[in-house]
Amino acid sequence: MTVHNIHYTPATRGHAEAITLIFCDVYGADRQQESTVIMKLCCHSTCFGVVSFDADYPVGFILLQQAANTADVIELCVRESVRRQGIGRHLLEQGLHLASKHGVSRVLLEVEATNKSAYKLYRTSGFELVGKRPNYYRQRAKISDALVLKCHLS
Ligand SMILES: CC(C)(COP(=O)(O)OP(=O)(O)OC[C@H]1O[C@@H](n2cnc3c(N)ncnc32)[C@H](O)[C@@H]1OP(=O)(O)O)[C@@H](O)C(=O)NCCC(=O)NCCS
């Protein structure tokens, strides 16, 4: 689906349901339980993020959590039907911009080692590889490593 009317807005508590729906749509039943956590984090005072809409339809979001001058990317996802049109990169840029405004100087994230798309996006957006967590992701019979990435904000 080609998007025509994309806009981005800082996430508020009022976006919690839309964010959770995107999360469930992207990850399906495998990570259904985590959607409750995502919903709660959307309303947590340490969290902030950005939501993207195609007209009125929510298509992607980034959610970060801050502790002092560091923020972790909790999740970045874009609905499959609208990928490869720059929405993920734009959400990441806006999330980092928002983090900077919140006084964050360092952003960390974990990405599944097999997730080449996301890894490429992060590496071309200022993130460097700083570590690896073996067997970090465990879903059903699937176990995979996490790569830890870091980005310094100026
Ligand atoms: C990762 C994700 C957010 C990217 O969203 P997107 O809107 O498709 O990303 P963009 O169109 O902005 O692409 C940005 C860059 O990512 C990389 N990329 C994205 N999809 C890719 C693919 N299928 N293959 C290779 N590189 C890809 C490219 O470097 C791309 O830049 P380019 O188009 O200039 O080559 C999306 O694929 C997604 O939601 N995946 C499932 C959830 C997920 O894995 N999230 C990351 C958790 S750590």
Short mmCIF file of C-alpha atoms and ligand atoms in Angstrom, two decimals:
data_model
loop_
_atom_site.label_atom_id
_atom_site.label_comp_id
_atom_site.label_asym_id
_atom_site.label_seq_id
_atom_site.Cartn_x
_atom_site.Cartn_y
_atom_site.Cartn_z
CA MET A 1 0.00 0.00 0.00
CA THR A 2 1.45 3.35 -0.99
CA VAL A 3 1.02 6.02 1.65
CA HIS A 4 0.10 9.56 0.65
CA ASN A 5 -0.78 11.50 3.73
CA ILE A 6 1.66 10.51 6.47
CA HIS A 7 1.98 12.62 9.55
CA TYR A 8 3.83 12.16 12.83
CA THR A 9 2.79 13.19 16.30
CA PRO A 10 4.30 12.82 19.79
CA ALA A 11 2.68 9.87 21.57
CA THR A 12 0.25 10.64 24.36
CA ARG A 13 -1.72 8.39 26.69
CA GLY A 14 -4.56 8.76 24.24
CA HIS A 15 -2.49 6.88 21.64
CA ALA A 16 -1.95 3.82 23.87
CA GLU A 17 -4.67 1.79 22.18
CA ALA A 18 -3.51 2.64 18.66
CA ILE A 19 0.09 1.77 19.56
CA THR A 20 -0.95 -1.56 21.08
CA LEU A 21 -3.00 -2.41 17.99
CA ILE A 22 -0.01 -1.72 15.72
CA PHE A 23 2.20 -3.86 18.00
CA CYS A 24 -0.29 -6.77 17.85
CA ASP A 25 -0.66 -6.41 14.09
CA VAL A 26 3.11 -6.45 13.55
CA TYR A 27 4.03 -9.26 15.96
CA GLY A 28 0.85 -11.33 16.01
CA ALA A 29 0.13 -14.05 18.53
CA ASP A 30 3.80 -14.74 19.31
CA ARG A 31 4.10 -11.60 21.42
CA GLN A 32 0.49 -11.08 22.42
CA GLN A 33 1.37 -11.04 26.14
CA GLU A 34 3.87 -8.22 25.67
CA SER A 35 1.16 -5.98 24.27
CA THR A 36 -0.12 -5.45 27.82
CA VAL A 37 3.32 -4.19 28.82
CA ILE A 38 3.42 -1.88 25.79
CA MET A 39 0.00 -0.52 26.72
CA LYS A 40 1.19 0.21 30.29
CA LEU A 41 4.45 1.79 29.15
CA CYS A 42 2.55 4.16 26.87
CA CYS A 43 1.01 5.67 29.99
CA HIS A 44 4.21 5.67 32.07
CA SER A 45 5.82 8.98 32.96
CA THR A 46 9.33 7.78 31.95
CA CYS A 47 8.22 6.88 28.43
CA PHE A 48 7.79 8.99 25.33
CA GLY A 49 7.48 8.33 21.63
CA VAL A 50 6.07 9.21 18.26
CA VAL A 51 3.12 7.76 16.32
CA SER A 52 2.67 7.94 12.57
CA PHE A 53 -0.68 8.07 10.82
CA ASP A 54 -1.71 7.70 7.20
CA ALA A 55 -4.60 10.16 7.33
CA ASP A 56 -6.47 8.81 10.40
CA TYR A 57 -5.03 5.31 10.28
CA PRO A 58 -2.17 4.58 12.73
CA VAL A 59 0.65 2.87 10.82
CA GLY A 60 3.73 2.93 13.07
CA PHE A 61 5.27 4.06 16.30
CA ILE A 62 8.47 4.36 18.28
CA LEU A 63 8.46 4.12 22.07
CA LEU A 64 11.42 5.02 24.30
CA GLN A 65 11.99 4.92 28.04
CA GLN A 66 14.28 7.37 29.80
CA ALA A 67 16.45 6.95 32.89
CA ALA A 68 18.58 10.04 33.62
CA ASN A 69 20.52 10.94 30.46
CA THR A 70 19.96 7.54 28.80
CA ALA A 71 16.97 6.28 26.86
CA ASP A 72 16.19 2.79 25.60
CA VAL A 73 14.22 2.17 22.46
CA ILE A 74 11.49 -0.12 23.75
CA GLU A 75 9.96 -0.70 20.35
CA LEU A 76 9.89 0.60 16.80
CA CYS A 77 7.39 -0.87 14.39
CA VAL A 78 5.65 -0.11 11.15
CA ARG A 79 2.71 -2.06 9.72
CA GLU A 80 3.87 -4.48 7.04
CA SER A 81 1.57 -3.01 4.37
CA VAL A 82 3.34 0.36 4.48
CA ARG A 83 7.00 -0.61 4.94
CA ARG A 84 9.94 0.53 2.80
CA GLN A 85 8.52 4.01 2.38
CA GLY A 86 10.70 5.79 4.93
CA ILE A 87 8.26 5.68 7.86
CA GLY A 88 10.55 3.63 10.13
CA ARG A 89 13.51 5.94 9.51
CA HIS A 90 11.40 9.03 10.07
CA LEU A 91 9.96 7.64 13.32
CA LEU A 92 13.48 6.88 14.54
CA GLU A 93 14.71 10.38 13.64
CA GLN A 94 11.75 11.97 15.38
CA GLY A 95 12.18 9.72 18.42
CA LEU A 96 15.84 10.71 18.71
CA HIS A 97 14.95 14.36 18.30
CA LEU A 98 12.38 14.06 21.08
CA ALA A 99 14.92 12.24 23.26
CA SER A 100 17.36 15.09 22.78
CA LYS A 101 14.69 17.56 23.86
CA HIS A 102 14.14 15.42 26.99
CA GLY A 103 17.83 15.82 27.91
CA VAL A 104 18.91 12.39 26.70
CA SER A 105 22.51 12.12 25.46
CA ARG A 106 22.72 8.37 24.86
CA VAL A 107 20.21 5.98 23.30
CA LEU A 108 20.49 2.21 23.58
CA LEU A 109 18.55 -0.60 21.97
CA GLU A 110 18.55 -4.33 21.38
CA VAL A 111 17.80 -5.87 18.03
CA GLU A 112 17.49 -9.53 17.17
CA ALA A 113 20.68 -10.60 15.38
CA THR A 114 18.61 -12.06 12.55
CA ASN A 115 16.64 -8.84 12.00
CA LYS A 116 18.67 -7.50 9.09
CA SER A 117 16.16 -4.78 8.10
CA ALA A 118 16.08 -3.15 11.51
CA TYR A 119 19.84 -3.56 11.99
CA LYS A 120 20.49 -1.79 8.68
CA LEU A 121 18.11 1.01 9.61
CA TYR A 122 19.86 1.57 12.95
CA ARG A 123 23.38 1.36 11.53
CA THR A 124 22.53 3.95 8.89
CA SER A 125 20.92 6.23 11.49
CA GLY A 126 23.93 6.82 13.74
CA PHE A 127 23.87 3.69 15.92
CA GLU A 128 27.03 1.66 16.56
CA LEU A 129 27.29 -1.96 17.64
CA VAL A 130 28.47 -2.17 21.25
CA GLY A 131 27.63 -5.68 22.38
CA LYS A 132 25.89 -8.97 21.96
CA ARG A 133 23.56 -10.82 24.34
CA PRO A 134 23.60 -14.53 23.52
CA ASN A 135 20.25 -16.36 23.62
CA TYR A 136 18.45 -13.16 24.62
CA TYR A 137 15.24 -13.73 22.67
CA ARG A 138 13.22 -16.84 23.47
CA GLN A 139 9.97 -17.39 21.63
CA ARG A 140 8.49 -20.86 21.59
CA ALA A 141 11.28 -23.10 20.25
CA LYS A 142 13.20 -20.17 18.75
CA ILE A 143 16.18 -18.76 20.61
CA SER A 144 18.29 -15.97 19.16
CA ASP A 145 20.97 -13.47 20.10
CA ALA A 146 20.45 -9.76 20.63
CA LEU A 147 22.80 -7.12 19.29
CA VAL A 148 23.17 -4.05 21.51
CA LEU A 149 23.44 -0.73 19.69
CA LYS A 150 24.19 2.73 20.98
CA CYS A 151 23.78 6.23 19.60
CA HIS A 152 25.17 9.44 21.09
CA LEU A 153 23.03 12.54 20.70
CA SER A 154 24.69 15.89 20.39
C1 LIG B 1 12.30 -2.24 10.95
C2 LIG B 1 11.09 -1.45 10.47
C3 LIG B 1 10.59 -0.56 11.61
C4 LIG B 1 11.50 -0.58 9.28
O1 LIG B 1 10.37 0.21 8.92
P1 LIG B 1 10.22 0.81 7.43
O2 LIG B 1 9.19 1.86 7.47
O3 LIG B 1 10.03 -0.29 6.46
O4 LIG B 1 11.68 1.42 7.24
P2 LIG B 1 12.15 2.50 6.14
O5 LIG B 1 11.31 2.40 4.91
O6 LIG B 1 12.24 3.80 6.81
O7 LIG B 1 13.60 1.95 5.80
C5 LIG B 1 14.72 2.48 6.48
C6 LIG B 1 15.92 1.62 6.21
O8 LIG B 1 15.80 0.35 6.84
C7 LIG B 1 16.45 -0.65 6.05
N1 LIG B 1 15.43 -1.61 5.64
C8 LIG B 1 14.11 -1.55 5.94
N2 LIG B 1 13.49 -2.64 5.45
C9 LIG B 1 14.43 -3.38 4.82
C10 LIG B 1 14.42 -4.61 4.13
N3 LIG B 1 13.27 -5.31 3.96
N4 LIG B 1 15.57 -5.08 3.66
C11 LIG B 1 16.73 -4.41 3.80
N5 LIG B 1 16.82 -3.21 4.45
C12 LIG B 1 15.68 -2.71 4.96
C13 LIG B 1 17.04 0.07 4.86
O9 LIG B 1 18.35 0.47 5.21
C14 LIG B 1 16.14 1.27 4.75
O10 LIG B 1 16.76 2.37 4.12
P3 LIG B 1 16.67 2.50 2.50
O11 LIG B 1 15.21 2.38 2.15
O12 LIG B 1 17.23 3.86 2.27
O13 LIG B 1 17.47 1.38 1.95
C15 LIG B 1 9.97 -2.42 9.99
O14 LIG B 1 10.54 -3.34 9.08
C16 LIG B 1 9.28 -3.18 11.11
O15 LIG B 1 8.35 -2.69 11.72
N6 LIG B 1 9.73 -4.43 11.36
C17 LIG B 1 9.08 -5.28 12.37
C18 LIG B 1 9.34 -4.76 13.75
C19 LIG B 1 10.82 -4.68 14.04
O16 LIG B 1 11.59 -5.58 13.70
N7 LIG B 1 11.22 -3.62 14.72
C20 LIG B 1 12.56 -3.39 15.17
C21 LIG B 1 12.68 -3.90 16.57
S1 LIG B 1 14.34 -3.67 17.18
#
